[in-house]
Each structure stands twice: as structure tokens, then as C-alpha cells.
XYZ file of C-alpha atoms in Angstrom:
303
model
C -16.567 1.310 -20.850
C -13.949 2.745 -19.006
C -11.515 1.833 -15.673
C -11.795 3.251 -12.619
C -7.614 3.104 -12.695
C -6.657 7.031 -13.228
C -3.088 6.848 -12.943
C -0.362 4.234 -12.900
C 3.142 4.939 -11.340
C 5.980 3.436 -8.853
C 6.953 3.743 -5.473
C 9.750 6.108 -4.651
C 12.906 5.230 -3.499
C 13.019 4.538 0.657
C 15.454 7.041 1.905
C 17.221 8.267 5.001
C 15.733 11.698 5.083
C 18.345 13.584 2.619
C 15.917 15.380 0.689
C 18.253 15.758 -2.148
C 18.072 11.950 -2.554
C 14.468 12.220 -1.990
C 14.514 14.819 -5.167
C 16.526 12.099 -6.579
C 14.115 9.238 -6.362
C 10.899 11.692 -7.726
C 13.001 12.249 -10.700
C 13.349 8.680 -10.973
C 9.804 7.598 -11.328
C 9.255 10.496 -13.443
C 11.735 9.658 -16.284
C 10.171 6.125 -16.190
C 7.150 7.938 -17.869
C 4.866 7.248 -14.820
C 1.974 9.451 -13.951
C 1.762 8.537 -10.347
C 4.097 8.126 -7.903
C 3.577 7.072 -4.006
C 6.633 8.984 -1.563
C 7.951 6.787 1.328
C 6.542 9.556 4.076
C 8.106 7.400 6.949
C 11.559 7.851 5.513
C 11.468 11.622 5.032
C 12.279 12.500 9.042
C 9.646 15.130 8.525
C 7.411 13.850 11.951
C 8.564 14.259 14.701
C 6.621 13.231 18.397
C 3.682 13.119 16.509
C 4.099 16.723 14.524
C 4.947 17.864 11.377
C 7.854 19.877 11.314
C 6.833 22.775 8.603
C 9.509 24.493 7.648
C 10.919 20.845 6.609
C 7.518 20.316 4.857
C 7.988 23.055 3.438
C 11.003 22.509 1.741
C 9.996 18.604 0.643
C 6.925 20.493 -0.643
C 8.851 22.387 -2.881
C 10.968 19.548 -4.416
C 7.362 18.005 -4.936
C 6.324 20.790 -6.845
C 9.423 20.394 -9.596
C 7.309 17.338 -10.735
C 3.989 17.460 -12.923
C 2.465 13.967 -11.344
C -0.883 13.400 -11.760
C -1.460 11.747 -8.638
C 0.474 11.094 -5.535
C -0.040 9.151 -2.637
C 1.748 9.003 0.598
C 2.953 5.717 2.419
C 2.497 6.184 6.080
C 4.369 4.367 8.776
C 5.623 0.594 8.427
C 4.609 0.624 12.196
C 1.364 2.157 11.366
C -1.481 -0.220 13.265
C -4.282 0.903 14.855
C -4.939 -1.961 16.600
C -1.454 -1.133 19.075
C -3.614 -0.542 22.491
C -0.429 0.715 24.222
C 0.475 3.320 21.482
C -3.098 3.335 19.892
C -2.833 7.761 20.837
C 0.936 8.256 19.072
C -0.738 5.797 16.356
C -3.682 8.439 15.864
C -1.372 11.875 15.930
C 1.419 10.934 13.802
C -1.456 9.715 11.235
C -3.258 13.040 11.623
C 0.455 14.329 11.179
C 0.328 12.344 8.106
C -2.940 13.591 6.647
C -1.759 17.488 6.933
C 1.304 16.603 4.440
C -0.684 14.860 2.255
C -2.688 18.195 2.073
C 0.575 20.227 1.578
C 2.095 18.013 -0.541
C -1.071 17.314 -3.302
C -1.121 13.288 -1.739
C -5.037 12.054 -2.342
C -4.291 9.117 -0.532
C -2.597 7.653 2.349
C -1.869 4.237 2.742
C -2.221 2.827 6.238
C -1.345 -0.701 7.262
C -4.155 -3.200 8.216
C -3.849 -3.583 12.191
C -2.068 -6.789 13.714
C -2.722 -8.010 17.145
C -1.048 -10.791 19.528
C -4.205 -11.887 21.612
C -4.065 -13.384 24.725
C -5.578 -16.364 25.765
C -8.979 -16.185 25.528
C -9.039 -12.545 24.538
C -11.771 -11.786 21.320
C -10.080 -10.587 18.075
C -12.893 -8.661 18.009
C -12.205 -6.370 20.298
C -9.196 -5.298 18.254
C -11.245 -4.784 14.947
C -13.734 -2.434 17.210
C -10.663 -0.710 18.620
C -9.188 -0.313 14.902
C -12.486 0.781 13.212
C -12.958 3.467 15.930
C -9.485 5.128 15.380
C -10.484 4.908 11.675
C -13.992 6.522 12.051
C -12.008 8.865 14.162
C -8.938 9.869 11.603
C -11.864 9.782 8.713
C -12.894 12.935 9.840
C -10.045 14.499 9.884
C -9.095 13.214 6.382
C -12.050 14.427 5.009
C -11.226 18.130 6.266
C -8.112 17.816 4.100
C -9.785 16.262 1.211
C -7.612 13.205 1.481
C -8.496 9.291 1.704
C -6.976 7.025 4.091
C -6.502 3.735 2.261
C -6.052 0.636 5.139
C -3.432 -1.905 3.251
C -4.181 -5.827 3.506
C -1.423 -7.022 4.843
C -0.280 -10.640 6.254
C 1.016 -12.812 9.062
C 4.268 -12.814 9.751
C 4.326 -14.869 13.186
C 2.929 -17.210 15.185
C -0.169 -16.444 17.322
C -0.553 -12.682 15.329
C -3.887 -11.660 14.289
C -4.069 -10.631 10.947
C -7.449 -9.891 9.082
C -7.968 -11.472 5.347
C -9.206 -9.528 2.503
C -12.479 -10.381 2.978
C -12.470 -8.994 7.182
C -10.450 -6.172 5.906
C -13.306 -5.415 3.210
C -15.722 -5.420 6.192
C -13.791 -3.000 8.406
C -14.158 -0.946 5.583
C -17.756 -0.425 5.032
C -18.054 -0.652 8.721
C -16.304 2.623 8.841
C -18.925 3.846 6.380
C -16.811 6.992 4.963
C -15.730 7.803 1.777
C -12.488 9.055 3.071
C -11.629 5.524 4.240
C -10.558 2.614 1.220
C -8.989 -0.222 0.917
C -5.401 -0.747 -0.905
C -5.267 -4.001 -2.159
C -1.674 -5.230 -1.824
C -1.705 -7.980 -4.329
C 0.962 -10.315 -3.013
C 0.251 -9.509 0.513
C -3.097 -10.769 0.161
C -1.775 -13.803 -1.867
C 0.797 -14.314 1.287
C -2.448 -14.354 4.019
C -4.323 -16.510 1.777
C -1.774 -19.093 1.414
C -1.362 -18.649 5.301
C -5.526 -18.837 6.094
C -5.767 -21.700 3.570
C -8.476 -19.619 1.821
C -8.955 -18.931 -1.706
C -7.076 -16.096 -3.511
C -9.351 -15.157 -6.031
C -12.587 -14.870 -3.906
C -10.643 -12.830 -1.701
C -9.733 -10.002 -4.245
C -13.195 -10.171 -5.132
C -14.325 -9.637 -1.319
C -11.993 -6.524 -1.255
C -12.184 -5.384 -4.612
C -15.740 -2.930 -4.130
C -14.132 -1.181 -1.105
C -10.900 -0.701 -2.943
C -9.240 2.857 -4.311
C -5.246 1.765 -3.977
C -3.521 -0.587 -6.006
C -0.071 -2.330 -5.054
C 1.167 -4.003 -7.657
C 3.922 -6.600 -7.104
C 4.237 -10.158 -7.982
C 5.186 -13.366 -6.180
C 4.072 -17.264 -5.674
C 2.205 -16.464 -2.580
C 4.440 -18.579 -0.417
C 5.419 -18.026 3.235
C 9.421 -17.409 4.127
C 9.548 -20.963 5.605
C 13.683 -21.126 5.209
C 16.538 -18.535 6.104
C 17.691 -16.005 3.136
C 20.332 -14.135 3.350
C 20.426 -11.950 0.198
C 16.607 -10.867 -1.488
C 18.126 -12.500 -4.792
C 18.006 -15.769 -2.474
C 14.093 -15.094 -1.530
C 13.658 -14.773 -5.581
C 15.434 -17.899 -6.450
C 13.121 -20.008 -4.243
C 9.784 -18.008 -4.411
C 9.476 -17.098 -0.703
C 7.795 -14.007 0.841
C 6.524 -10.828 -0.086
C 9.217 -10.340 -3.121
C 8.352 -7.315 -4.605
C 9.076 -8.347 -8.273
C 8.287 -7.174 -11.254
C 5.002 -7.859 -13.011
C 4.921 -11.462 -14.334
C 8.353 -12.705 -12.404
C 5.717 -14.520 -10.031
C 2.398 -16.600 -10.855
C -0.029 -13.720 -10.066
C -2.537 -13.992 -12.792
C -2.483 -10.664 -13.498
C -4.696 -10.295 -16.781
C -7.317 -12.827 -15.503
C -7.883 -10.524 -12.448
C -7.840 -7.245 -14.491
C -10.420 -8.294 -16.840
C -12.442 -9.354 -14.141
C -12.149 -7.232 -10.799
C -14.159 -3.656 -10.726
C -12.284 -0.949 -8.287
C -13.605 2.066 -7.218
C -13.254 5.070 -8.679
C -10.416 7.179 -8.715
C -8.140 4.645 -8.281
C -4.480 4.610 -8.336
C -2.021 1.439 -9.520
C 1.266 1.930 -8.035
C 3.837 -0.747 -8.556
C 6.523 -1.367 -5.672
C 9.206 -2.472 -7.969
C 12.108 -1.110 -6.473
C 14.936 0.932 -8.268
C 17.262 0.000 -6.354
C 16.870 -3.441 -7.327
C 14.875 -3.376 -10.627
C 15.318 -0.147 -12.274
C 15.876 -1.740 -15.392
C 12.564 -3.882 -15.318
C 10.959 -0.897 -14.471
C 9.550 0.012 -18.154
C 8.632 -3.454 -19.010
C 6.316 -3.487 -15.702
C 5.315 -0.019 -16.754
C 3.928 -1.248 -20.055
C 2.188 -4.480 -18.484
C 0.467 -2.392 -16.549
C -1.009 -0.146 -19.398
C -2.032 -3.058 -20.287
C -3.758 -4.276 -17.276
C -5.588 -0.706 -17.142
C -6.708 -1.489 -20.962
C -7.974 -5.177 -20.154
C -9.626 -3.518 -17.085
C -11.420 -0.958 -19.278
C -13.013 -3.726 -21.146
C -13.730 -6.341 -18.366
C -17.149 -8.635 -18.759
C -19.227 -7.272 -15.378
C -22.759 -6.622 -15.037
């Protein structure tokens, strides 16, 4: 028996669009001893009105090709949310932007974020998970011409009134799609955050998502809303609030227990977003968990 996981890595360093830290922050992940790494596309100024600018491709490109990854994916917009009526078109060309570097770059996957919506009164939430599966049906077409899978990230809540879907709606949007070329990333401690939020139960949501899912973000926290003012990320650590982004086994993410049970599909990439800025030196203790995880998930008990 074997996992579906193919490759394990980080996420690179968020930039400002100097590609020499860029170049920087690949060489990073690589001397970690990762095999994977997932580039921070909305921080390379390389889209611009909704089109790629190719001669700057070009040259990120290039630095991409110094590097012997075995898989990379791309990180699309924070903003990205196809459930934004007023900017639903700009959504849709700076995501087909998005999809041609992937192609240039070697990227199998983007990651897009799940959609959020502020009803109004009376308004169906439905109507945005039509309008959201439609630009995804839509952009799966154009994904597939470039080989490349869009992965929609589960994401959660983070005010009042927003419309978020769980894991288990997110699954749904998924096969509703009906494409290969459209996944699910399963953002661990995001979908810990939206189940804490929905009151619903963790583990049978990863196991909703888990069938639809090709992307793995690996993080840990306690699952806990930001219900108090922070004013440092070492202050969000201290009391266990928010989507923390720490290393493997600094939350209460049962980790193993999940690994040896949950099935992915294949081809699927683990990518931990563990920052170097902040925990480059927990970096190859996460790296080794996660072997681990890949191992355990090689040998999980499902029929």
C-alpha cells in the first residue's frame, strides 16, 4: 500500500516582488531538503490588470528553473473569491492569468481561496455557491488546456454575517464542478477554525473533504477564533488564537490519527506553511514529522 502524497515541501517566502529575494526564498526551501515547494504568485508583481507580464515571467521562470523541485504549486490571490459579484470578471482573468504561469513556470496546481459572501437580508447563499461553481466550471477549462489543477482552499469566517462554506459544502462544490482539473486543498487549521466557528465536528469534516482533495496545507493550531486583540503573532501563539501557522505538533491537531486514517487523491502534494521568517529553525523538525505522516498514510486501515 502506498500514499497518494507525492511530494512534501514549504511555502516560499511572501515577498515584495524583488525577484532576487524571490530566488532567495526558493533556495530556502530547497536547502531544507524539501521536494515541493508552493511560490507566493500574488507577491511576485508579475499580473498586472488581469495579464501576465512575460518578459517578467520570463525572467521568474528562469530563477525557477535553477531549482530541481519535484513539484510546485502556485498560491493565487489572498483576494481570490469567486463569489465577488462586483469583480466576479477581474476575479476570472487574473486567475486565467494565473493558470498561464503555472504552465510556464512547471506549477501543477493552483490554489484558489473558497468564496466568501456578505448576504443581504433575505438573499439565498445559494445563489453565491451557483455563481462560484460557474466561474469554476468556467476556469476548469481553461486549466485543463494548460494541464494544471485549480485546487479551491477551505477557508473560514472571519466576520460577522460572512458566508463561509464548511468542508463538507466545499467538498460538494467540488464534485459539482465535476472536472478533474478542479480539487480541493484542505487547509488543516482553516478548517479546524470554521468548525470551531459552525459548531460542527472536525474530524467528520476532513473526512467530507478528504475524497475531493489533491492539496495539502499543513499547519497546526487549537482551532480557536481570535476573540481578543494581539499585537505581535508571538502573542496569538501564547494564547492559541487564530489561524497560527505553527509548526507541526505546536497545536492539538491530531496529526497521526488523521494520517493513518484519511485517503487523498492522487497526486497529491503536502506543503507546510511554516514560515521562515518566523520558524526557519523548526523547519526540519516539521520536515521530518511530515515524512512521517506520508509513512503512517502509506499504511492507513481503509477498505
Amino acid at each position: 500500500m502506498s500514499s497518494n502524497i507525492t511530494a512534501i515541501g514549504f511555502y516560499g517566502r511572501v515577498g515584495t516582488g524583488d525577484l532576487n529575494h524571490f530566488d532567495l526564498s526558493l533556495r530556502e526551501v530547497a536547502d531544507t531538503g524539501a521536494d515541493a515547494c508552493e511560490i507566493a504568485g500574488y507577491s511576485l508583481e508579475v499580473v498586472s490588470g488581469g495579464k501576465i507580464m512575460k518578459d517578467r515571467s520570463a525572467r521568474i521562470a528562469k530563477i525557477v528553473q535553477g531549482y530541481d523541485f519535484k513539484k510546485l504549486s502556485l498560491h493565487g490571490p489572498l483576494v481570490s473569491n469567486f463569489m465577488d459579484r462586483e469583480h466576479l470578471d477581474i476575479q476570472k482573468a487574473v486567475m486565467r492569468a494565473n493558470l498561464e504561469l503555472c504552465d510556464q513556470l512547471g506549477a501543477g496546481l493552483l490554489v484558489q481561496h473558497g468564496g466568501h459572501a456578505r448576504p443581504a437580508p433575505g438573499e439565498a447563499v445559494s445563489d453565491y455557491d451557483s455563481m462560484e461553481r460557474e466561474a469554476l466550471a468556467e476556469m476548469a477549462v481553461v486549466a485543463e488546456r494548460y494541464g494544471v489543477r485549480i485546487g479551491l482552499e477551505t477557508i473560514f469566517a472571519t466576520a460577522e454575517g460572512q458566508y463561509v462554506q464548511t468542508p463538507t459544502e466545499l467538498a460538494a462544490t467540488v464534485r459539482s464542478v465535476g472536472s478533474p482539473h478542479v480539487v480541493a486543498v484542505l487547509d488543516f487549521s482553516h478548517a479546524y477554525l470554521q468548525s470551531t466557528l459552525k459548531k460542527l465536528n472536525f474530524r467528520d469534516e476532513l473526512r467530507a473533504v478528504a475524497p475531493v482533495t489533491g492539496h495539502l496545507h499543513v499547519h497546526d493550531s487549537y482551532g480557536l477564533p481570535r476573540s481578543m486583540t494581539v499585537y505581535r503573532p508571538a502573542e496569538a501563539t501564547a494564547y492559541g488564537l487564530g489561524d497560527l501557522h505553527l509548526p507541526i505538533g505546536w497545536g492539538d491537531i491530531p496529526w497521526e490519527a488523521i494520517f493513518s486514517e484519511l485517503q487523498f487523491l492522487p497526486d497529491t502534494m503536502l506543503i507546510m506553511e511554516i514560515e521562515a521568517d518566523r520558524f526557519a529553525d523548526e523547519q526540519p523538525a516539521s520536515l521530518e514529522r511530515a515524512r512521517r505522516l506520508v509513512e503512517l498514510n502509506a499504511g492507513r486501515d481503509v477498505a
